[in-house]
mmCIF file of N, CA and C in Angstrom:
data_model
loop_
_atom_site.group_PDB
_atom_site.id
_atom_site.type_symbol
_atom_site.label_atom_id
_atom_site.label_comp_id
_atom_site.label_asym_id
_atom_site.label_seq_id
_atom_site.Cartn_x
_atom_site.Cartn_y
_atom_site.Cartn_z
ATOM 1 N N MET R 1 -30.322 -10.810 19.633
ATOM 2 C CA MET R 1 -29.833 -9.424 19.213
ATOM 3 C C MET R 1 -28.471 -8.995 19.388
ATOM 4 N N ASP R 2 -28.140 -8.941 21.021
ATOM 5 C CA ASP R 2 -27.203 -8.254 21.131
ATOM 6 C C ASP R 2 -25.905 -8.378 20.293
ATOM 7 N N HIS R 3 -25.592 -9.777 20.179
ATOM 8 C CA HIS R 3 -24.904 -10.718 19.235
ATOM 9 C C HIS R 3 -24.738 -10.222 17.961
ATOM 10 N N MET R 4 -26.141 -9.842 17.036
ATOM 11 C CA MET R 4 -25.980 -9.155 15.612
ATOM 12 C C MET R 4 -25.352 -7.803 15.701
ATOM 13 N N LYS R 5 -25.304 -6.849 16.910
ATOM 14 C CA LYS R 5 -25.018 -6.252 17.215
ATOM 15 C C LYS R 5 -23.596 -6.005 16.745
ATOM 16 N N THR R 6 -22.763 -7.073 17.616
ATOM 17 C CA THR R 6 -21.645 -6.981 17.937
ATOM 18 C C THR R 6 -20.859 -7.224 16.405
ATOM 19 N N ASN R 7 -21.809 -8.496 15.744
ATOM 20 C CA ASN R 7 -20.964 -8.640 14.150
ATOM 21 C C ASN R 7 -21.112 -7.769 13.765
ATOM 22 N N LYS R 8 -21.870 -6.846 13.563
ATOM 23 C CA LYS R 8 -21.731 -5.459 12.528
ATOM 24 C C LYS R 8 -20.997 -5.011 12.701
ATOM 25 N N GLY R 9 -20.733 -4.527 14.110
ATOM 26 C CA GLY R 9 -19.903 -3.158 14.409
ATOM 27 C C GLY R 9 -18.256 -3.878 14.306
ATOM 28 N N GLY R 10 -18.005 -5.171 14.313
ATOM 29 C CA GLY R 10 -16.738 -5.918 13.931
ATOM 30 C C GLY R 10 -16.559 -5.429 12.491
ATOM 31 N N TYR R 11 -17.452 -5.662 11.360
ATOM 32 C CA TYR R 11 -17.369 -5.413 10.409
ATOM 33 C C TYR R 11 -17.139 -3.545 9.988
ATOM 34 N N ALA R 12 -17.766 -3.097 10.801
ATOM 35 C CA ALA R 12 -17.731 -1.586 10.699
ATOM 36 C C ALA R 12 -16.511 -1.116 10.973
ATOM 37 N N SER R 13 -16.217 -1.984 12.216
ATOM 38 C CA SER R 13 -14.742 -1.329 12.603
ATOM 39 C C SER R 13 -13.426 -1.663 12.044
ATOM 40 N N LEU R 14 -13.663 -2.741 10.902
ATOM 41 C CA LEU R 14 -12.905 -3.095 9.904
ATOM 42 C C LEU R 14 -12.479 -2.242 8.947
ATOM 43 N N ILE R 15 -13.649 -1.537 8.294
ATOM 44 C CA ILE R 15 -13.879 -0.784 7.112
ATOM 45 C C ILE R 15 -13.289 0.495 8.322
ATOM 46 N N VAL R 16 -12.993 1.156 9.085
ATOM 47 C CA VAL R 16 -12.891 2.405 9.510
ATOM 48 C C VAL R 16 -11.390 2.183 10.080
ATOM 49 N N GLN R 17 -10.649 0.978 10.415
ATOM 50 C CA GLN R 17 -9.479 0.513 10.246
ATOM 51 C C GLN R 17 -8.951 0.702 9.548
ATOM 52 N N THR R 18 -9.487 0.198 8.253
ATOM 53 C CA THR R 18 -8.965 -0.019 6.750
ATOM 54 C C THR R 18 -8.218 0.945 6.541
ATOM 55 N N ILE R 19 -9.342 2.256 6.591
ATOM 56 C CA ILE R 19 -9.443 3.687 6.093
ATOM 57 C C ILE R 19 -8.372 4.492 6.617
ATOM 58 N N ILE R 20 -8.568 4.516 7.946
ATOM 59 C CA ILE R 20 -7.338 5.092 8.892
ATOM 60 C C ILE R 20 -5.889 4.391 8.387
ATOM 61 N N SER R 21 -5.788 3.248 8.652
ATOM 62 C CA SER R 21 -4.402 2.264 8.309
ATOM 63 C C SER R 21 -4.173 3.187 6.502
ATOM 64 N N GLY R 22 -4.610 2.999 5.738
ATOM 65 C CA GLY R 22 -4.508 3.394 4.439
ATOM 66 C C GLY R 22 -3.893 5.214 4.786
ATOM 67 N N VAL R 23 -5.010 5.591 4.923
ATOM 68 C CA VAL R 23 -4.361 7.572 5.210
ATOM 69 C C VAL R 23 -3.045 7.493 5.670
ATOM 70 N N ILE R 24 -3.046 7.021 7.093
ATOM 71 C CA ILE R 24 -1.551 6.614 7.638
ATOM 72 C C ILE R 24 -0.252 6.266 7.187
ATOM 73 N N THR R 25 -0.884 4.943 6.266
ATOM 74 C CA THR R 25 0.481 4.523 5.500
ATOM 75 C C THR R 25 0.457 5.450 4.274
ATOM 76 N N TYR R 26 -0.135 6.260 3.698
ATOM 77 C CA TYR R 26 0.040 6.923 2.394
ATOM 78 C C TYR R 26 0.898 8.330 3.245
ATOM 79 N N LEU R 27 0.802 8.779 4.296
ATOM 80 C CA LEU R 27 1.204 9.976 4.826
ATOM 81 C C LEU R 27 2.554 9.763 5.658
ATOM 82 N N VAL R 28 2.826 8.625 5.662
ATOM 83 C CA VAL R 28 4.148 8.302 6.049
ATOM 84 C C VAL R 28 4.932 8.170 5.008
ATOM 85 N N MET R 29 4.873 7.878 3.946
ATOM 86 C CA MET R 29 5.765 7.959 2.672
ATOM 87 C C MET R 29 6.072 9.304 2.110
ATOM 88 N N PHE R 30 5.667 10.357 2.942
ATOM 89 C CA PHE R 30 6.185 11.789 2.754
ATOM 90 C C PHE R 30 7.052 12.016 3.672
ATOM 91 N N VAL R 31 7.509 11.107 4.598
ATOM 92 C CA VAL R 31 8.497 11.244 5.786
ATOM 93 C C VAL R 31 9.625 11.722 5.070
ATOM 94 N N MET R 32 10.154 11.419 4.385
ATOM 95 C CA MET R 32 11.287 11.215 3.995
ATOM 96 C C MET R 32 11.980 12.806 3.145
ATOM 97 N N ILE R 33 11.139 13.404 3.127
ATOM 98 C CA ILE R 33 10.767 14.749 2.108
ATOM 99 C C ILE R 33 11.755 15.578 3.054
ATOM 100 N N ASP R 34 12.840 16.420 2.133
ATOM 101 C CA ASP R 34 13.327 17.484 2.784
ATOM 102 C C ASP R 34 12.417 18.804 2.725
ATOM 103 N N GLY R 35 11.606 19.438 2.532
ATOM 104 C CA GLY R 35 10.850 20.456 2.114
ATOM 105 C C GLY R 35 9.314 20.360 0.819
ATOM 106 N N LEU R 36 8.932 21.287 1.151
ATOM 107 C CA LEU R 36 7.835 21.159 -0.075
ATOM 108 C C LEU R 36 8.351 21.256 -0.948
ATOM 109 N N ASP R 37 9.693 21.657 -1.953
ATOM 110 C CA ASP R 37 10.187 21.913 -3.135
ATOM 111 C C ASP R 37 10.629 20.169 -3.160
ATOM 112 N N SER R 38 10.711 19.556 -2.659
ATOM 113 C CA SER R 38 10.922 17.980 -2.616
ATOM 114 C C SER R 38 9.384 17.157 -2.777
ATOM 115 N N PHE R 39 8.562 17.939 -2.563
ATOM 116 C CA PHE R 39 7.461 17.390 -2.725
ATOM 117 C C PHE R 39 7.046 16.557 -4.122
ATOM 118 N N SER R 40 6.729 15.382 -4.036
ATOM 119 C CA SER R 40 6.485 14.840 -5.367
ATOM 120 C C SER R 40 5.230 13.607 -5.133
ATOM 121 N N ASN R 41 4.230 14.051 -5.464
ATOM 122 C CA ASN R 41 3.057 12.933 -5.522
ATOM 123 C C ASN R 41 3.002 12.384 -6.748
ATOM 124 N N ASN R 42 2.539 10.882 -6.362
ATOM 125 C CA ASN R 42 2.896 10.239 -7.761
ATOM 126 C C ASN R 42 1.724 8.772 -7.517
ATOM 127 N N LEU R 43 1.362 8.019 -8.737
ATOM 128 C CA LEU R 43 0.387 7.053 -8.580
ATOM 129 C C LEU R 43 0.998 5.764 -7.674
ATOM 130 N N ASN R 44 2.800 5.909 -7.799
ATOM 131 C CA ASN R 44 3.246 4.833 -7.093
ATOM 132 C C ASN R 44 2.894 4.682 -5.936
ATOM 133 N N MET R 45 2.859 5.630 -5.288
ATOM 134 C CA MET R 45 2.444 5.651 -3.525
ATOM 135 C C MET R 45 1.154 5.590 -3.175
ATOM 136 N N LEU R 46 -0.041 5.705 -4.345
ATOM 137 C CA LEU R 46 -1.151 5.058 -3.832
ATOM 138 C C LEU R 46 -1.134 3.478 -4.191
ATOM 139 N N TYR R 47 -0.368 3.045 -5.227
ATOM 140 C CA TYR R 47 0.103 1.023 -5.154
ATOM 141 C C TYR R 47 0.397 0.938 -4.125
ATOM 142 N N MET R 48 1.316 1.407 -3.569
ATOM 143 C CA MET R 48 2.389 0.902 -2.110
ATOM 144 C C MET R 48 1.106 1.267 -1.173
ATOM 145 N N THR R 49 0.493 2.214 -1.258
ATOM 146 C CA THR R 49 -0.436 1.923 0.192
ATOM 147 C C THR R 49 -0.939 0.774 0.105
ATOM 148 N N VAL R 50 -1.973 0.621 -0.931
ATOM 149 C CA VAL R 50 -2.852 -0.617 -1.414
ATOM 150 C C VAL R 50 -2.213 -1.715 -1.162
ATOM 151 N N VAL R 51 -0.694 -2.085 -1.843
ATOM 152 C CA VAL R 51 -0.206 -2.861 -1.185
ATOM 153 C C VAL R 51 0.221 -3.540 0.199
ATOM 154 N N MET R 52 0.133 -2.151 1.003
ATOM 155 C CA MET R 52 0.458 -2.599 2.032
ATOM 156 C C MET R 52 -0.970 -2.685 2.720
ATOM 157 N N VAL R 53 -1.969 -2.314 2.538
ATOM 158 C CA VAL R 53 -2.905 -2.351 3.571
ATOM 159 C C VAL R 53 -4.063 -3.599 3.240
ATOM 160 N N ALA R 54 -3.857 -4.026 1.787
ATOM 161 C CA ALA R 54 -4.310 -5.022 1.669
ATOM 162 C C ALA R 54 -4.001 -6.298 2.646
ATOM 163 N N PRO R 55 -2.731 -6.552 2.289
ATOM 164 C CA PRO R 55 -2.523 -7.618 3.626
ATOM 165 C C PRO R 55 -2.595 -7.269 5.242
ATOM 166 N N MET R 56 -3.130 -6.125 5.505
ATOM 167 C CA MET R 56 -3.589 -5.865 6.864
ATOM 168 C C MET R 56 -4.914 -6.211 6.861
ATOM 169 N N VAL R 57 -5.469 -6.108 5.915
ATOM 170 C CA VAL R 57 -7.214 -7.158 6.378
ATOM 171 C C VAL R 57 -6.938 -7.952 6.127
ATOM 172 N N VAL R 58 -6.186 -8.922 5.574
ATOM 173 C CA VAL R 58 -6.153 -10.392 5.505
ATOM 174 C C VAL R 58 -5.722 -10.517 6.937
ATOM 175 N N LEU R 59 -4.816 -9.842 7.641
ATOM 176 C CA LEU R 59 -4.020 -10.319 8.952
ATOM 177 C C LEU R 59 -5.013 -10.108 10.118
ATOM 178 N N MET R 60 -6.065 -8.892 9.850
ATOM 179 C CA MET R 60 -7.084 -8.533 10.534
ATOM 180 C C MET R 60 -8.050 -10.086 10.682
ATOM 181 N N ILE R 61 -8.578 -10.109 9.762
ATOM 182 C CA ILE R 61 -9.323 -11.332 9.460
ATOM 183 C C ILE R 61 -9.160 -12.334 9.972
ATOM 184 N N MET R 62 -7.468 -12.784 9.647
ATOM 185 C CA MET R 62 -7.293 -14.280 9.944
ATOM 186 C C MET R 62 -6.663 -14.181 11.382
ATOM 187 N N ALA R 63 -6.595 -13.127 12.191
ATOM 188 C CA ALA R 63 -5.852 -13.118 13.710
ATOM 189 C C ALA R 63 -7.223 -12.942 14.560
ATOM 190 N N MET R 64 -8.194 -12.458 14.148
ATOM 191 C CA MET R 64 -9.700 -11.720 15.097
ATOM 192 C C MET R 64 -10.307 -12.403 14.408
ATOM 193 N N ARG R 65 -10.661 -13.860 14.352
ATOM 194 C CA ARG R 65 -11.846 -14.072 14.034
ATOM 195 C C ARG R 65 -13.273 -14.236 14.538
ATOM 196 N N HIS R 66 -12.988 -14.169 15.705
ATOM 197 C CA HIS R 66 -14.448 -13.907 16.873
ATOM 198 C C HIS R 66 -14.782 -12.342 16.648
ATOM 199 N N LEU R 67 -14.094 -11.602 15.928
ATOM 200 C CA LEU R 67 -15.249 -10.593 15.560
ATOM 201 C C LEU R 67 -15.635 -10.478 14.419
ATOM 202 N N PHE R 68 -15.251 -11.361 13.638
ATOM 203 C CA PHE R 68 -15.696 -11.358 12.218
ATOM 204 C C PHE R 68 -16.579 -13.070 11.906
ATOM 205 N N PRO R 69 -17.570 -13.378 12.507
ATOM 206 C CA PRO R 69 -18.194 -14.688 12.180
ATOM 207 C C PRO R 69 -18.643 -15.146 10.931
ATOM 208 N N SER R 70 -19.123 -14.265 10.125
ATOM 209 C CA SER R 70 -19.651 -14.396 8.937
ATOM 210 C C SER R 70 -18.434 -15.205 7.492
ATOM 211 N N ARG R 71 -18.768 -16.134 7.693
ATOM 212 C CA ARG R 71 -17.649 -17.010 6.770
ATOM 213 C C ARG R 71 -18.079 -16.730 5.302
ATOM 214 N N GLY R 72 -19.167 -16.210 4.913
ATOM 215 C CA GLY R 72 -19.167 -16.078 3.894
ATOM 216 C C GLY R 72 -18.647 -14.205 3.346
ATOM 217 N N ALA R 73 -18.704 -13.430 4.423
ATOM 218 C CA ALA R 73 -18.494 -12.098 4.443
ATOM 219 C C ALA R 73 -17.091 -12.455 4.511
ATOM 220 N N ASN R 74 -16.036 -13.137 5.445
ATOM 221 C CA ASN R 74 -14.832 -13.187 5.548
ATOM 222 C C ASN R 74 -14.221 -13.550 3.924
ATOM 223 N N THR R 75 -15.111 -14.683 3.149
ATOM 224 C CA THR R 75 -14.235 -14.888 2.147
ATOM 225 C C THR R 75 -14.437 -14.038 1.211
ATOM 226 N N ALA R 76 -15.308 -13.124 0.927
ATOM 227 C CA ALA R 76 -15.602 -12.274 0.261
ATOM 228 C C ALA R 76 -14.680 -11.478 0.648
ATOM 229 N N ILE R 77 -14.201 -10.627 1.784
ATOM 230 C CA ILE R 77 -13.102 -9.412 2.259
ATOM 231 C C ILE R 77 -11.934 -10.223 1.728
ATOM 232 N N LEU R 78 -11.650 -11.599 2.232
ATOM 233 C CA LEU R 78 -10.467 -12.079 2.081
ATOM 234 C C LEU R 78 -9.810 -12.055 0.069
ATOM 235 N N ALA R 79 -10.941 -12.899 -0.320
ATOM 236 C CA ALA R 79 -10.391 -12.553 -1.760
ATOM 237 C C ALA R 79 -10.337 -11.476 -2.331
ATOM 238 N N GLY R 80 -11.623 -10.481 -1.813
ATOM 239 C CA GLY R 80 -11.100 -9.075 -2.318
ATOM 240 C C GLY R 80 -9.928 -8.041 -2.084
ATOM 241 N N ALA R 81 -9.571 -8.420 -0.854
ATOM 242 C CA ALA R 81 -8.089 -7.704 -0.456
ATOM 243 C C ALA R 81 -7.034 -8.836 -1.298
ATOM 244 N N ILE R 82 -6.942 -9.697 -1.817
ATOM 245 C CA ILE R 82 -5.977 -10.544 -2.025
ATOM 246 C C ILE R 82 -6.087 -10.127 -4.110
ATOM 247 N N ILE R 83 -6.959 -9.696 -4.578
ATOM 248 C CA ILE R 83 -7.647 -9.279 -5.513
ATOM 249 C C ILE R 83 -6.846 -8.006 -6.002
ATOM 250 N N VAL R 84 -7.529 -7.349 -5.175
ATOM 251 C CA VAL R 84 -7.030 -5.471 -4.971
ATOM 252 C C VAL R 84 -5.364 -5.622 -4.766
ATOM 253 N N SER R 85 -4.459 -6.127 -4.011
ATOM 254 C CA SER R 85 -3.198 -6.509 -3.753
ATOM 255 C C SER R 85 -2.444 -7.005 -4.911
ATOM 256 N N SER R 86 -3.189 -7.716 -5.590
ATOM 257 C CA SER R 86 -2.261 -8.428 -6.624
ATOM 258 C C SER R 86 -2.860 -7.636 -8.154
ATOM 259 N N ALA R 87 -3.836 -6.829 -8.035
ATOM 260 C CA ALA R 87 -3.888 -5.750 -9.077
ATOM 261 C C ALA R 87 -3.032 -5.212 -9.159
ATOM 262 N N ALA R 88 -2.571 -4.452 -7.945
ATOM 263 C CA ALA R 88 -1.817 -3.195 -7.488
ATOM 264 C C ALA R 88 -0.312 -3.127 -8.132
ATOM 265 N N CYS R 89 -0.125 -4.335 -8.103
ATOM 266 C CA CYS R 89 1.213 -5.177 -8.096
ATOM 267 C C CYS R 89 1.672 -4.766 -9.834
ATOM 268 N N PRO R 90 3.032 -4.521 -9.268
ATOM 269 C CA PRO R 90 3.386 -4.110 -10.981
ATOM 270 C C PRO R 90 3.562 -5.157 -11.953
ATOM 271 N N ASP R 91 3.689 -5.120 -13.075
ATOM 272 C CA ASP R 91 3.842 -6.479 -13.893
ATOM 273 C C ASP R 91 5.052 -7.209 -13.919
ATOM 274 N N PRO R 92 5.532 -8.338 -13.107
ATOM 275 C CA PRO R 92 6.471 -9.345 -13.020
ATOM 276 C C PRO R 92 7.427 -9.064 -13.943
ATOM 277 N N GLN R 93 6.945 -9.198 -15.630
ATOM 278 C CA GLN R 93 7.877 -8.891 -16.689
ATOM 279 C C GLN R 93 7.422 -8.081 -17.271
ATOM 280 N N PRO R 94 8.269 -6.766 -17.063
ATOM 281 C CA PRO R 94 8.461 -5.588 -17.835
ATOM 282 C C PRO R 94 9.002 -5.666 -19.300
ATOM 283 N N ASP R 95 8.052 -5.026 -19.885
ATOM 284 C CA ASP R 95 8.652 -5.233 -21.188
ATOM 285 C C ASP R 95 9.698 -4.295 -21.642
ATOM 286 N N ASP R 96 10.451 -3.532 -21.270
ATOM 287 C CA ASP R 96 11.652 -2.892 -20.901
ATOM 288 C C ASP R 96 12.705 -3.308 -19.959
ATOM 289 N N ASP R 97 13.868 -3.816 -20.698
ATOM 290 C CA ASP R 97 14.771 -4.627 -20.051
ATOM 291 C C ASP R 97 15.338 -3.796 -19.222
ATOM 292 N N ARG R 98 15.439 -2.618 -19.154
ATOM 293 C CA ARG R 98 15.917 -1.438 -18.080
ATOM 294 C C ARG R 98 15.394 -1.497 -16.847
ATOM 295 N N ARG R 99 13.618 -1.670 -17.145
ATOM 296 C CA ARG R 99 12.915 -1.912 -15.614
ATOM 297 C C ARG R 99 13.287 -2.631 -14.989
ATOM 298 N N SER R 100 13.714 -4.096 -15.904
ATOM 299 C CA SER R 100 13.972 -5.411 -14.933
ATOM 300 C C SER R 100 15.012 -5.950 -14.211
ATOM 301 N N ARG R 101 16.055 -4.924 -13.783
ATOM 302 C CA ARG R 101 17.327 -4.969 -12.981
ATOM 303 C C ARG R 101 16.970 -3.907 -12.183
ATOM 304 N N ILE R 102 17.885 -3.821 -11.048
ATOM 305 C CA ILE R 102 17.917 -3.334 -9.844
ATOM 306 C C ILE R 102 19.120 -1.998 -10.351
ATOM 307 N N PRO R 103 18.590 -0.901 -10.037
ATOM 308 C CA PRO R 103 19.683 0.206 -10.549
ATOM 309 C C PRO R 103 20.842 0.316 -9.583
ATOM 310 N N SER R 104 21.809 0.726 -10.130
ATOM 311 C CA SER R 104 23.011 0.634 -9.222
ATOM 312 C C SER R 104 23.425 2.143 -8.730
ATOM 313 N N LEU R 105 24.075 2.761 -8.246
ATOM 314 C CA LEU R 105 24.667 3.801 -7.784
ATOM 315 C C LEU R 105 25.463 4.658 -9.151
ATOM 316 N N ASP R 106 25.812 3.567 -9.784
ATOM 317 C CA ASP R 106 26.797 4.460 -11.238
ATOM 318 C C ASP R 106 25.488 4.033 -12.385
ATOM 319 N N ASP R 107 24.422 3.741 -12.312
ATOM 320 C CA ASP R 107 23.693 3.895 -13.509
ATOM 321 C C ASP R 107 22.952 5.520 -13.440
ATOM 322 N N SER R 108 22.917 5.543 -14.996
ATOM 323 C CA SER R 108 22.300 7.108 -15.429
ATOM 324 C C SER R 108 20.494 7.225 -15.195
ATOM 325 N N ALA R 109 19.927 6.138 -14.653
ATOM 326 C CA ALA R 109 18.636 5.860 -14.637
ATOM 327 C C ALA R 109 18.110 6.617 -14.026
ATOM 328 N N PRO R 110 16.860 7.104 -13.846
ATOM 329 C CA PRO R 110 16.408 7.963 -12.623
ATOM 330 C C PRO R 110 16.195 6.751 -11.630
ATOM 331 N N LEU R 111 15.954 7.694 -10.478
ATOM 332 C CA LEU R 111 15.623 6.751 -8.850
ATOM 333 C C LEU R 111 14.756 7.374 -8.116
ATOM 334 N N GLY R 112 13.842 7.081 -7.674
ATOM 335 C CA GLY R 112 13.422 7.106 -6.553
ATOM 336 C C GLY R 112 12.161 8.134 -6.756
ATOM 337 N N CYS R 113 11.259 8.909 -6.306
ATOM 338 C CA CYS R 113 9.951 9.554 -6.760
ATOM 339 C C CYS R 113 10.450 10.635 -7.184
ATOM 340 N N ASN R 114 11.900 11.259 -7.539
ATOM 341 C CA ASN R 114 11.900 12.660 -7.966
ATOM 342 C C ASN R 114 12.737 12.034 -9.645
ATOM 343 N N PRO R 115 12.082 12.326 -10.697
ATOM 344 C CA PRO R 115 12.986 11.533 -12.083
ATOM 345 C C PRO R 115 13.609 12.238 -12.531
ATOM 346 N N ASP R 116 13.672 14.101 -12.207
ATOM 347 C CA ASP R 116 14.454 14.387 -12.368
ATOM 348 C C ASP R 116 15.983 14.695 -11.940
ATOM 349 N N VAL R 117 16.100 13.648 -11.145
ATOM 350 C CA VAL R 117 17.294 13.856 -10.334
ATOM 351 C C VAL R 117 17.882 11.982 -10.801
ATOM 352 N N SER R 118 19.029 12.325 -11.291
ATOM 353 C CA SER R 118 19.520 10.698 -11.496
ATOM 354 C C SER R 118 20.782 10.309 -10.678
ATOM 355 N N ALA R 119 20.590 8.995 -11.101
ATOM 356 C CA ALA R 119 21.695 8.424 -9.872
ATOM 357 C C ALA R 119 23.454 9.181 -9.528
ATOM 358 N N GLY R 120 23.430 9.401 -8.691
ATOM 359 C CA GLY R 120 24.869 9.997 -8.554
ATOM 360 C C GLY R 120 24.601 11.944 -8.605
ATOM 361 N N GLU R 121 23.649 12.260 -8.808
ATOM 362 C CA GLU R 121 23.389 13.497 -9.359
ATOM 363 C C GLU R 121 22.709 13.821 -7.976
ATOM 364 N N THR R 122 23.289 15.071 -7.539
ATOM 365 C CA THR R 122 22.401 15.975 -5.944
ATOM 366 C C THR R 122 22.273 17.552 -6.304
ATOM 367 N N ASP R 123 21.336 17.513 -5.980
ATOM 368 C CA ASP R 123 21.065 19.371 -5.883
ATOM 369 C C ASP R 123 21.408 19.991 -5.087
ATOM 370 N N ARG R 124 21.934 19.426 -4.130
ATOM 371 C CA ARG R 124 22.653 20.150 -2.470
ATOM 372 C C ARG R 124 24.497 20.387 -3.054
ATOM 373 N N PRO R 125 24.737 21.504 -2.319
ATOM 374 C CA PRO R 125 25.970 21.330 -2.633
ATOM 375 C C PRO R 125 26.794 20.907 -2.139
#
């Protein structure tokens, strides 16, 4: 009976840890902003959070198998994490040729999270 309680606790702990990791990962992406005027929230940040958190779930299941004894639940969780991570990744062959190359410093394409600032331009004196 006590063994069953431990099994449920492992999976509940995995859910809580995944949510906390996701929130922390999302918030860490804002560390590099200068101030509130530089704040720009976009969907890419959510994608990056999912792409980073899903492999952590796989790692936790694989590294701590003793906490997750249900083979069926583990298979479902691993498959779900792989599918979610794969679905969040961008198309490897974009239609637009400009998106398929790495922008250089002399490129006029917008970079980073702020689409209003082109490469080489700055709003600082």
